[in-house]
JSON list of C-alpha atoms and ligand atoms in Angstrom, two decimals:
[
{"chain": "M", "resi": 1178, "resn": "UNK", "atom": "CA", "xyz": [113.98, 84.33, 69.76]},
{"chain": "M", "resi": 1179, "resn": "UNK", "atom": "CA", "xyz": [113.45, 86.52, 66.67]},
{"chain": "M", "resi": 1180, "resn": "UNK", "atom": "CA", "xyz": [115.71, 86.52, 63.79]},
{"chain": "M", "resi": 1181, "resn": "UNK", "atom": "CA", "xyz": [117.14, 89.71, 62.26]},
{"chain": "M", "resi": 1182, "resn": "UNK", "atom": "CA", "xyz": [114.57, 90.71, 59.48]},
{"chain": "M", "resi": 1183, "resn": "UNK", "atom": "CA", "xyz": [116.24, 91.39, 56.10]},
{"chain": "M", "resi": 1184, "resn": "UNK", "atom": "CA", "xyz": [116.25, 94.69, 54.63]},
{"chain": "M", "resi": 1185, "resn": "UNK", "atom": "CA", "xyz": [116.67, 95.45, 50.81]},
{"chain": "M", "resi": 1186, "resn": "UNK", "atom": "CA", "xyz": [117.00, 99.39, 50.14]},
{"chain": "M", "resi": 1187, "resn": "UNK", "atom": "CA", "xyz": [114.39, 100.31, 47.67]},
{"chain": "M", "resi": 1188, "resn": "UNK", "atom": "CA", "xyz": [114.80, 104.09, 47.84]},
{"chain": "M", "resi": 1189, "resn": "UNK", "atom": "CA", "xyz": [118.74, 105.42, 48.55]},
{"chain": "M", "resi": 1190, "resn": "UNK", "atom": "CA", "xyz": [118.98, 108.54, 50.92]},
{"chain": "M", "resi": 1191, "resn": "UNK", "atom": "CA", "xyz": [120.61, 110.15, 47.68]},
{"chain": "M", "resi": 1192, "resn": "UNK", "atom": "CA", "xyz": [116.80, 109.39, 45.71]},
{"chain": "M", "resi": 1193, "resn": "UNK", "atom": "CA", "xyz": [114.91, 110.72, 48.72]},
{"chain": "M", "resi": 1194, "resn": "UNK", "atom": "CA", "xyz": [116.95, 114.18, 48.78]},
{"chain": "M", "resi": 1195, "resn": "UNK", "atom": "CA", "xyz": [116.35, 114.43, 45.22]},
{"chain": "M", "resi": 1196, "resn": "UNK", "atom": "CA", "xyz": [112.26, 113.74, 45.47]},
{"chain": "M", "resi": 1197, "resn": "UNK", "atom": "CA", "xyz": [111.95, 115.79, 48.59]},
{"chain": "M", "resi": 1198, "resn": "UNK", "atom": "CA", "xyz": [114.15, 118.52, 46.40]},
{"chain": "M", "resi": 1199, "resn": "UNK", "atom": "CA", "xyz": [111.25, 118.40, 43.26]},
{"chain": "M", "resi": 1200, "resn": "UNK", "atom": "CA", "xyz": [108.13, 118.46, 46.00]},
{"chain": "M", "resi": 1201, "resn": "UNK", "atom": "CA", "xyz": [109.47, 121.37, 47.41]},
{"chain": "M", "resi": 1202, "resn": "UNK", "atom": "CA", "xyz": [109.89, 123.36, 44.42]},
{"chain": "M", "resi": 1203, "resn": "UNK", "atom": "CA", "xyz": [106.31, 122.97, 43.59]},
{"chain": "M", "resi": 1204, "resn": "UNK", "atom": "CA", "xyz": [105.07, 123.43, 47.01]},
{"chain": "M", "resi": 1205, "resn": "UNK", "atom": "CA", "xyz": [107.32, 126.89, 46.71]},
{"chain": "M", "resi": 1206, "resn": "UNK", "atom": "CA", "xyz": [105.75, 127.75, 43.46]},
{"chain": "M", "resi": 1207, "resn": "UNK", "atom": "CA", "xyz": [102.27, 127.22, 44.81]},
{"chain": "M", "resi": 1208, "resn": "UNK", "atom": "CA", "xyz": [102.29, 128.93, 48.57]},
{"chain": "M", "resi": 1209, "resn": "UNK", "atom": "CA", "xyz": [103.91, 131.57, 46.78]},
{"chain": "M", "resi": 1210, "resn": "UNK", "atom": "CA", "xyz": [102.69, 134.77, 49.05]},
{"chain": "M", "resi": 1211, "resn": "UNK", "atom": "CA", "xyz": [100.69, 131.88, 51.43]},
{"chain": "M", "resi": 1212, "resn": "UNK", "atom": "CA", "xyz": [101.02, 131.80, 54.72]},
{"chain": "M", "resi": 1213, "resn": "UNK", "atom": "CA", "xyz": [100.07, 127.64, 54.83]},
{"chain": "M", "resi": 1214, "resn": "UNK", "atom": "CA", "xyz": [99.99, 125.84, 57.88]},
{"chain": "M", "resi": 1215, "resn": "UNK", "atom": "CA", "xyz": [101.40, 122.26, 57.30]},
{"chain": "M", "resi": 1216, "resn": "UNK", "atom": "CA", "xyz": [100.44, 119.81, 59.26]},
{"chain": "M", "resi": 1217, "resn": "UNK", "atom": "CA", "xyz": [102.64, 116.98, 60.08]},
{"chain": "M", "resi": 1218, "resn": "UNK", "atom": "CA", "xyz": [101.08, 113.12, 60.67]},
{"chain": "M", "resi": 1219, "resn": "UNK", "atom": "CA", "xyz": [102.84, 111.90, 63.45]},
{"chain": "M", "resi": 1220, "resn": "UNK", "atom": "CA", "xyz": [104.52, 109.37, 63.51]},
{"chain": "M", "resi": 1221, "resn": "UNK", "atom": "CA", "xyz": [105.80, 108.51, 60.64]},
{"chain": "M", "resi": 1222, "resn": "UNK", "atom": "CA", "xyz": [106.18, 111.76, 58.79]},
{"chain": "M", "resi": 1223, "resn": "UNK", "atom": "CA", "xyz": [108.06, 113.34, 61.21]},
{"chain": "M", "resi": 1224, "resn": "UNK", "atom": "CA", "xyz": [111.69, 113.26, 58.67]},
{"chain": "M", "resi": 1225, "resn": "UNK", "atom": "CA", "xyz": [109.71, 113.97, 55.87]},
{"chain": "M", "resi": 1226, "resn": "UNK", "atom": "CA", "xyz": [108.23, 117.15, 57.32]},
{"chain": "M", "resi": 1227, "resn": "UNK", "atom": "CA", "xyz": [111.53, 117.75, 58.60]},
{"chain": "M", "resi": 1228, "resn": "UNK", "atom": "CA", "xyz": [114.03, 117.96, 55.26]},
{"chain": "M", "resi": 1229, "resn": "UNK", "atom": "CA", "xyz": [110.85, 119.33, 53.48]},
{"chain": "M", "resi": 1230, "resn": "UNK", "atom": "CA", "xyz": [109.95, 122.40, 55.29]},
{"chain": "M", "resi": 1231, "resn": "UNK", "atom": "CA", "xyz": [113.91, 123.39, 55.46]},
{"chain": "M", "resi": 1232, "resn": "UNK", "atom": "CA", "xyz": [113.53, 123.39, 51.80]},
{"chain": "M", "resi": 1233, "resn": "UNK", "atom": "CA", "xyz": [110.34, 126.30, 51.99]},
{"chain": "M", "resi": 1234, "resn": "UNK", "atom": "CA", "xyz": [111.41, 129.79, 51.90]},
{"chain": "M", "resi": 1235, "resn": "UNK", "atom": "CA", "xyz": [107.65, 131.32, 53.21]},
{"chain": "M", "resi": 1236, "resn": "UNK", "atom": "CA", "xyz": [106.42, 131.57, 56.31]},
{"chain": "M", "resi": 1237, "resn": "UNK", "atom": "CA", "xyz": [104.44, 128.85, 57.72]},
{"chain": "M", "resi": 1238, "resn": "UNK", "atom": "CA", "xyz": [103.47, 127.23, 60.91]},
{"chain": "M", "resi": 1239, "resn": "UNK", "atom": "CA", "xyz": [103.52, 123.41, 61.59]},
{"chain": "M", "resi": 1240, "resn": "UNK", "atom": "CA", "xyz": [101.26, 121.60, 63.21]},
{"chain": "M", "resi": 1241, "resn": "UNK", "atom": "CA", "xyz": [101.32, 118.08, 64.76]},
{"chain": "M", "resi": 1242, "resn": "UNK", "atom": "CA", "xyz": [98.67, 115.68, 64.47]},
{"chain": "M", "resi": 1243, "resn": "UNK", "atom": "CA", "xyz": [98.43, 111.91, 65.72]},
{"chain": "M", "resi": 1244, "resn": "UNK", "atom": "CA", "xyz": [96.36, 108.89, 64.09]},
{"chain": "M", "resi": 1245, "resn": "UNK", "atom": "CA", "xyz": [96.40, 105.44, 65.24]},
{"chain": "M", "resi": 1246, "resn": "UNK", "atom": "CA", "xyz": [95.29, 102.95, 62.72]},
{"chain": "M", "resi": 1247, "resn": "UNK", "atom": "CA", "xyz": [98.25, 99.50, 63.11]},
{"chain": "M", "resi": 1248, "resn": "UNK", "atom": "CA", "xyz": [97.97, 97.80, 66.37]},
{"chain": "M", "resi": 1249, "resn": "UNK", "atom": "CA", "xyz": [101.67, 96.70, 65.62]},
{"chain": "M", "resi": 1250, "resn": "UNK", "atom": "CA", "xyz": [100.61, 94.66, 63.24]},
{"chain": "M", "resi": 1251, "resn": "UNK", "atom": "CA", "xyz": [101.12, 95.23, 59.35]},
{"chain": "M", "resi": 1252, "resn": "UNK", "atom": "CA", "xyz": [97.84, 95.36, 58.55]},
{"chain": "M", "resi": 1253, "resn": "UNK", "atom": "CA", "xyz": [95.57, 98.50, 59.13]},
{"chain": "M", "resi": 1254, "resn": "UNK", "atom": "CA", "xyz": [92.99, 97.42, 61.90]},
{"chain": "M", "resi": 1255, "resn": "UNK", "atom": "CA", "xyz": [90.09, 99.66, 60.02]},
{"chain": "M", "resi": 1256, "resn": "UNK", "atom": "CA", "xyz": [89.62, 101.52, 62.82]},
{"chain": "M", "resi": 1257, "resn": "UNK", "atom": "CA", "xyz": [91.41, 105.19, 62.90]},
{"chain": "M", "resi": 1258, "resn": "UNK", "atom": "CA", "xyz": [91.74, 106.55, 66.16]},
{"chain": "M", "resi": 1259, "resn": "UNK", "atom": "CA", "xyz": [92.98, 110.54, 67.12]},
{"chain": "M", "resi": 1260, "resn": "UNK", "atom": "CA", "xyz": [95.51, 109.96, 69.88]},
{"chain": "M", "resi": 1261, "resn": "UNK", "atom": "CA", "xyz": [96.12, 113.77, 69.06]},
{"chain": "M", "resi": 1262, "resn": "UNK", "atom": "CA", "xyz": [94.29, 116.40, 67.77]},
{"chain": "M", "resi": 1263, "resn": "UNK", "atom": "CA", "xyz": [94.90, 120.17, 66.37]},
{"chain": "M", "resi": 1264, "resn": "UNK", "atom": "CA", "xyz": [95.80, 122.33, 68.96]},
{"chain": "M", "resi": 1265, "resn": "UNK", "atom": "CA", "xyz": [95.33, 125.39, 66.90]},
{"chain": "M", "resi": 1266, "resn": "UNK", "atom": "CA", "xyz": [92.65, 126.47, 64.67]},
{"chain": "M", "resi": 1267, "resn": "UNK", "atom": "CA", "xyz": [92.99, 126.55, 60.50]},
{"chain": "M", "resi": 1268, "resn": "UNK", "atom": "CA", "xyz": [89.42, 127.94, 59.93]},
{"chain": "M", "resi": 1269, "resn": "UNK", "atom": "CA", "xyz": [90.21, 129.83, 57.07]},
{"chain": "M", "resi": 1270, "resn": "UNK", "atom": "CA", "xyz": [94.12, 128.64, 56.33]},
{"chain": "M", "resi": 1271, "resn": "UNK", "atom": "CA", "xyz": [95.82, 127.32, 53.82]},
{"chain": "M", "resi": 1272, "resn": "UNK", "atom": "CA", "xyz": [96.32, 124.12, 55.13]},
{"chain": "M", "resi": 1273, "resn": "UNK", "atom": "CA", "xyz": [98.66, 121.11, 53.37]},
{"chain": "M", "resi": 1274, "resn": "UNK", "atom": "CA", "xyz": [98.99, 118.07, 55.64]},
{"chain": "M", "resi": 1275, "resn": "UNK", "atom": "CA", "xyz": [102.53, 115.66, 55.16]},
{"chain": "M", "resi": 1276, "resn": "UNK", "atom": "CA", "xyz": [101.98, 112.16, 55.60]},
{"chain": "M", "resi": 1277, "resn": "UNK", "atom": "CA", "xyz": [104.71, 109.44, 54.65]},
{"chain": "M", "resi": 1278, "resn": "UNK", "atom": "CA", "xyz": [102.90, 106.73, 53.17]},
{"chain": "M", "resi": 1279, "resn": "UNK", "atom": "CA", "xyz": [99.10, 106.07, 51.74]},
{"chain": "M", "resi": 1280, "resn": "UNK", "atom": "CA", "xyz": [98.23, 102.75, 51.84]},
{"chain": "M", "resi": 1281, "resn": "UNK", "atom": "CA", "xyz": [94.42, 101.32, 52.11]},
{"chain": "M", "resi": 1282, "resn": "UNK", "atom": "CA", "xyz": [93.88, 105.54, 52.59]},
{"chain": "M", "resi": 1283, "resn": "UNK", "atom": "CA", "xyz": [91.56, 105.25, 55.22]},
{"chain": "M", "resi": 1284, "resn": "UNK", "atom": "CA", "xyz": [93.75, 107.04, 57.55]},
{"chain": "M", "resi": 1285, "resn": "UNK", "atom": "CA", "xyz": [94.23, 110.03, 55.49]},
{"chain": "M", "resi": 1286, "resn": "UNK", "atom": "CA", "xyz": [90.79, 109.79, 54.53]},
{"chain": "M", "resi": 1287, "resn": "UNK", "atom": "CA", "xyz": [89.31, 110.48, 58.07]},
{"chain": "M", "resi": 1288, "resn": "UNK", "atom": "CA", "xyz": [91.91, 113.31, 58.83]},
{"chain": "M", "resi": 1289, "resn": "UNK", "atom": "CA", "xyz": [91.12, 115.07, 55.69]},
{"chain": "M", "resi": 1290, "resn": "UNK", "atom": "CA", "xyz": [87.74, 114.73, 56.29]},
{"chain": "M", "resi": 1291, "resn": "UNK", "atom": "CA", "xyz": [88.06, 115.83, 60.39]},
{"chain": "M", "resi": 1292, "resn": "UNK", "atom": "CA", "xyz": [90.31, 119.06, 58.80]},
{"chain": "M", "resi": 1293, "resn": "UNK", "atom": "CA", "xyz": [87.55, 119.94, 56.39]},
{"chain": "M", "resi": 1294, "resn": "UNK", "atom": "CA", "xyz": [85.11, 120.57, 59.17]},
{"chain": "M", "resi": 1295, "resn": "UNK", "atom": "CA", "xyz": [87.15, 123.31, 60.56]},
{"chain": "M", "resi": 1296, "resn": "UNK", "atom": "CA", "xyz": [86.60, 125.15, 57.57]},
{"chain": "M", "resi": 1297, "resn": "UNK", "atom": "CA", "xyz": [90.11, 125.93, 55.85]},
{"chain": "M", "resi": 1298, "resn": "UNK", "atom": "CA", "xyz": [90.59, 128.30, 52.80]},
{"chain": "M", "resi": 1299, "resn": "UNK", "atom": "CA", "xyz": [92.44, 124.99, 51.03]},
{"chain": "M", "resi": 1300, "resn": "UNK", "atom": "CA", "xyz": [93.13, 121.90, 51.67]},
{"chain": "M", "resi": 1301, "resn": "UNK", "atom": "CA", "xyz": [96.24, 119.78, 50.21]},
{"chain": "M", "resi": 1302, "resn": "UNK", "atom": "CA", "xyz": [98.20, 116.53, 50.75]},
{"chain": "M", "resi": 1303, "resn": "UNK", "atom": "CA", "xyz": [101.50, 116.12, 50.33]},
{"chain": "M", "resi": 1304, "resn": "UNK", "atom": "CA", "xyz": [102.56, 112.36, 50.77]},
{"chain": "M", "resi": 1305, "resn": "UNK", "atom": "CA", "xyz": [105.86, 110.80, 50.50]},
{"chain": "M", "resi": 1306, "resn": "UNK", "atom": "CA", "xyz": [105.04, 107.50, 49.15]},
{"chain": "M", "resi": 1307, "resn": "UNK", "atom": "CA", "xyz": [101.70, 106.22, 47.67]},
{"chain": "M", "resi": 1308, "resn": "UNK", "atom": "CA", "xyz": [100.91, 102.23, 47.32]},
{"chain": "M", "resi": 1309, "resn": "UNK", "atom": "CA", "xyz": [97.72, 102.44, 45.34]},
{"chain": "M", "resi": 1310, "resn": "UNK", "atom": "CA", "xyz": [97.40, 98.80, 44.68]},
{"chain": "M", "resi": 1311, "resn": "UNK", "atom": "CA", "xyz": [95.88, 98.48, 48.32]},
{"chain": "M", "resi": 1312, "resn": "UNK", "atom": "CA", "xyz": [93.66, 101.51, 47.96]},
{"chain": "M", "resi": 1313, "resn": "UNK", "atom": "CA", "xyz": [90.24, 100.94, 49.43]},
{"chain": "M", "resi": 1314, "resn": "UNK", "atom": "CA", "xyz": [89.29, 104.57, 49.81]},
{"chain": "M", "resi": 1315, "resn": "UNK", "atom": "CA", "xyz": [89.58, 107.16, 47.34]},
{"chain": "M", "resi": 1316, "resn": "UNK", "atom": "CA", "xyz": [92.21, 110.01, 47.72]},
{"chain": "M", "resi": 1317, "resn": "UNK", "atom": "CA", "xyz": [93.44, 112.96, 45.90]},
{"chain": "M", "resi": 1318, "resn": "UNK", "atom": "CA", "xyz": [97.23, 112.98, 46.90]},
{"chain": "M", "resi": 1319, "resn": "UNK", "atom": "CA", "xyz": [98.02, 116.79, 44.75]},
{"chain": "M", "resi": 1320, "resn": "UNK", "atom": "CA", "xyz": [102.19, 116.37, 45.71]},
{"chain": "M", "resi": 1321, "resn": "UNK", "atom": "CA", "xyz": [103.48, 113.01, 46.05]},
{"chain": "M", "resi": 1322, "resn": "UNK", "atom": "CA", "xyz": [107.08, 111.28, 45.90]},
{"chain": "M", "resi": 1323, "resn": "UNK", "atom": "CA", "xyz": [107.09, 107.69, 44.90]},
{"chain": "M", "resi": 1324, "resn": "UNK", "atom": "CA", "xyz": [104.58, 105.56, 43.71]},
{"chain": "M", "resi": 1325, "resn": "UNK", "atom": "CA", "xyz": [105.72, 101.91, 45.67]},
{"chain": "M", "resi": 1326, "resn": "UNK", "atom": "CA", "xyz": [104.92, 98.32, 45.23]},
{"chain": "M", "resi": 1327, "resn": "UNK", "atom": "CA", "xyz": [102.83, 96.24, 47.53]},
{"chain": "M", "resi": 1328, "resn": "UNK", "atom": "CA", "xyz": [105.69, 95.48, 50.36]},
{"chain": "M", "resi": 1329, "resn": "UNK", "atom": "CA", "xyz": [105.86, 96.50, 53.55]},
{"chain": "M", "resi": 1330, "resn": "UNK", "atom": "CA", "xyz": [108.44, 99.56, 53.64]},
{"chain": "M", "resi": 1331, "resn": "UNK", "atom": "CA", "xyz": [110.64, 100.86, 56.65]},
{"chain": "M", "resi": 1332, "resn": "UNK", "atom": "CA", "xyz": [113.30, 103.55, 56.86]},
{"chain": "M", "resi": 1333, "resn": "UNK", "atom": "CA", "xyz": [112.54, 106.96, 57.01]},
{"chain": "M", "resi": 1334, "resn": "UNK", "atom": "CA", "xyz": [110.16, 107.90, 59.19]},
{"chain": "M", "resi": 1335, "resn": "UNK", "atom": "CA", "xyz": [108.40, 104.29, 58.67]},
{"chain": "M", "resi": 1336, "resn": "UNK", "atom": "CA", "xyz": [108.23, 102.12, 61.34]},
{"chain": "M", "resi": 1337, "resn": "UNK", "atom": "CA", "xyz": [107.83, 98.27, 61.74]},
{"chain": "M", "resi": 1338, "resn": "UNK", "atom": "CA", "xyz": [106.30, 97.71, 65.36]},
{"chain": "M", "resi": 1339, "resn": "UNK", "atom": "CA", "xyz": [108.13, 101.01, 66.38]},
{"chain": "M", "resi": 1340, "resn": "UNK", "atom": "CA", "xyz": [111.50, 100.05, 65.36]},
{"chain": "M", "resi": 1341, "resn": "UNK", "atom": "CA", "xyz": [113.30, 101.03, 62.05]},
{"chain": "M", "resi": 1342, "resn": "UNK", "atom": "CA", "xyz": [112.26, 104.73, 61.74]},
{"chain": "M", "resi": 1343, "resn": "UNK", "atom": "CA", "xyz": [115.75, 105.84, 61.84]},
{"chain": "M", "resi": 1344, "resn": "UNK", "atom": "CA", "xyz": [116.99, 104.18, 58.46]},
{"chain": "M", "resi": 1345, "resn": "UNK", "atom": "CA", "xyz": [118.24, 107.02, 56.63]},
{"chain": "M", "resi": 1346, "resn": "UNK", "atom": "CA", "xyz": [117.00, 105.19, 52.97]},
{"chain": "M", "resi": 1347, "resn": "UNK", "atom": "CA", "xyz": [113.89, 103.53, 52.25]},
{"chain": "M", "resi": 1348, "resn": "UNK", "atom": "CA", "xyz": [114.04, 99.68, 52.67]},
{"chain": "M", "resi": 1349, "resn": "UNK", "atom": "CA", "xyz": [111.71, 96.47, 51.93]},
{"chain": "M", "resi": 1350, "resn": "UNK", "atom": "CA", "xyz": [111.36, 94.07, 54.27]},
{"chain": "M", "resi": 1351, "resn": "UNK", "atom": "CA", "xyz": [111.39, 90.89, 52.68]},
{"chain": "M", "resi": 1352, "resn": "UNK", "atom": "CA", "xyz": [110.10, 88.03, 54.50]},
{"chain": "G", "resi": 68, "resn": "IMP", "atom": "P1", "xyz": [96.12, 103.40, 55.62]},
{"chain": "G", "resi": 68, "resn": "IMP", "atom": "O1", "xyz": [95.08, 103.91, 56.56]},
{"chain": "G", "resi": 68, "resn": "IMP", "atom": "O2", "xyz": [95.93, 101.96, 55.28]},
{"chain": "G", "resi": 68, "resn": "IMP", "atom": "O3", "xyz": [96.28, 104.26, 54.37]},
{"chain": "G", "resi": 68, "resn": "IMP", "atom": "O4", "xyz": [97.48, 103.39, 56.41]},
{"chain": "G", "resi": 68, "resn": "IMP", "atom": "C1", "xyz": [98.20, 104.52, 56.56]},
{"chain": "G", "resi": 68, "resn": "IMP", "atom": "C2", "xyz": [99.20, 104.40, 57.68]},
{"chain": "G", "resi": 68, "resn": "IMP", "atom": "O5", "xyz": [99.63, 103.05, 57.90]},
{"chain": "G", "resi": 68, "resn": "IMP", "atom": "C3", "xyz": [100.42, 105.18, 57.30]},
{"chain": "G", "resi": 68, "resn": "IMP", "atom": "O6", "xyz": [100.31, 106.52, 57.69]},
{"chain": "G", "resi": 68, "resn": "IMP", "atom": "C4", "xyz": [101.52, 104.42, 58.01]},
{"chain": "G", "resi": 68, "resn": "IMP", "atom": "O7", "xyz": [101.66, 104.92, 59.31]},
{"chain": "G", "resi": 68, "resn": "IMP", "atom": "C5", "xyz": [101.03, 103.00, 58.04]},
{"chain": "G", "resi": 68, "resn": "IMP", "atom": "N1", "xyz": [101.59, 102.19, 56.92]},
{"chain": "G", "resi": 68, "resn": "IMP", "atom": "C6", "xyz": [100.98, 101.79, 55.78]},
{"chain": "G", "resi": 68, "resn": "IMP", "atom": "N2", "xyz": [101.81, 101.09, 54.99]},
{"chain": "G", "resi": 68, "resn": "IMP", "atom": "C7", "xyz": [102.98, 101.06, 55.64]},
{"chain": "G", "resi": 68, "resn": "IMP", "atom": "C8", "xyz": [104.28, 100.50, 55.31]},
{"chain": "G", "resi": 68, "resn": "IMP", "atom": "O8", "xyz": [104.52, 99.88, 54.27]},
{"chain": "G", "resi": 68, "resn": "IMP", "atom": "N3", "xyz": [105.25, 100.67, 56.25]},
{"chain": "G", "resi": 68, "resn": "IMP", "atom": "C9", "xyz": [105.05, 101.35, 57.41]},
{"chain": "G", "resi": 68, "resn": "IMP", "atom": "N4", "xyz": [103.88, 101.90, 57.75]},
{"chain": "G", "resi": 68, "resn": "IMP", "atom": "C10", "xyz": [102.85, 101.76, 56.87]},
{"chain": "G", "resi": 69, "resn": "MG", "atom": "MG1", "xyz": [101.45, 107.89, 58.75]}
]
């Protein structure tokens, strides 16, 4: 038997409009006459990509991409696998990949470094949520949302063992 895991709202819905509301802006101000192709990290940045590319008045094209990193566990296994890939090319685009949450950043670390080898104009992150204290590789994150303690976070996008994605506010599970 498990027992309901308790949940402690550290970002409101409200908050998250309002941060999604200031990355858009600058992303606006920057693809200015762009044509970017952002490319979403599936899963968990799937809501993220969502409210934020509603908020983009340019054209763009989105792209899906899949990493596998958590075996269901909390704790990154090391070992970053591409369940799936780019199905179109970005040599030569303005690429900015969306991804919900840095943590130890070696999943972001091997995308950005797969994307580089197909040869894009630029290359950009834009992350959600950013928990440096458990950094273990170095990345540049050039639009991000919240900086966020060392807890394991669910809601939005985020996922504990699948479940949870469909919060609409950012939550702590507390153990
Ligand atoms: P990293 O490779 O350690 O940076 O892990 C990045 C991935 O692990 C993220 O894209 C998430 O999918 C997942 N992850 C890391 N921290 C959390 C968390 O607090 N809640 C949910 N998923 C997380
Ligand atoms: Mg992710």
């Amino acid at each position: 038997m498990s027992s309901q895991p308790k949940l402690r709202i550290l970002y409101t819905r409200a908050e998250i409009e309002a941060k999604v509301d200031k990355l858009a802006d600058k992303i606006r101000r920057d693809y200015l006459g762009k044509h970017p192709v952002l490319i979403c990290v599936l899963k968990g940045s799937f809501m993220f990509t969502a409210d934020l590319i509603r908020r983009l008045n340019f054209p763009l094209e989105v792209e899906f991409v899949q990493l596998s990193s958590y075996g269901g566990a909390k704790e990154s296994s090391g070992k970053i696998k591409m369940v799936q890939g780019l199905q179109s090319p970005i040599q030569g685009r303005d690429v900015l990949v969306i991804e919900d949450i840095v943590d130890t950043g070696t999943t972001i670390a091997f995308l950005l470094d797969y994307l580089r080898d197909k040869k894009p104009a630029s290359l950009k992150l834009c992350a959600l949520t950013d928990k440096p204290s458990r950094r273990q590789v170095p990345v540049k994150i050039d639009y991000l949302g919240f900086t966020v303690p060392d807890k394991f976070l669910v809601g939005y996008g985020l996922d504990l063992d699948q479940k949870f994605r469909n919060l609409p506010d950012i939550c702590v599970l507390e153990d």
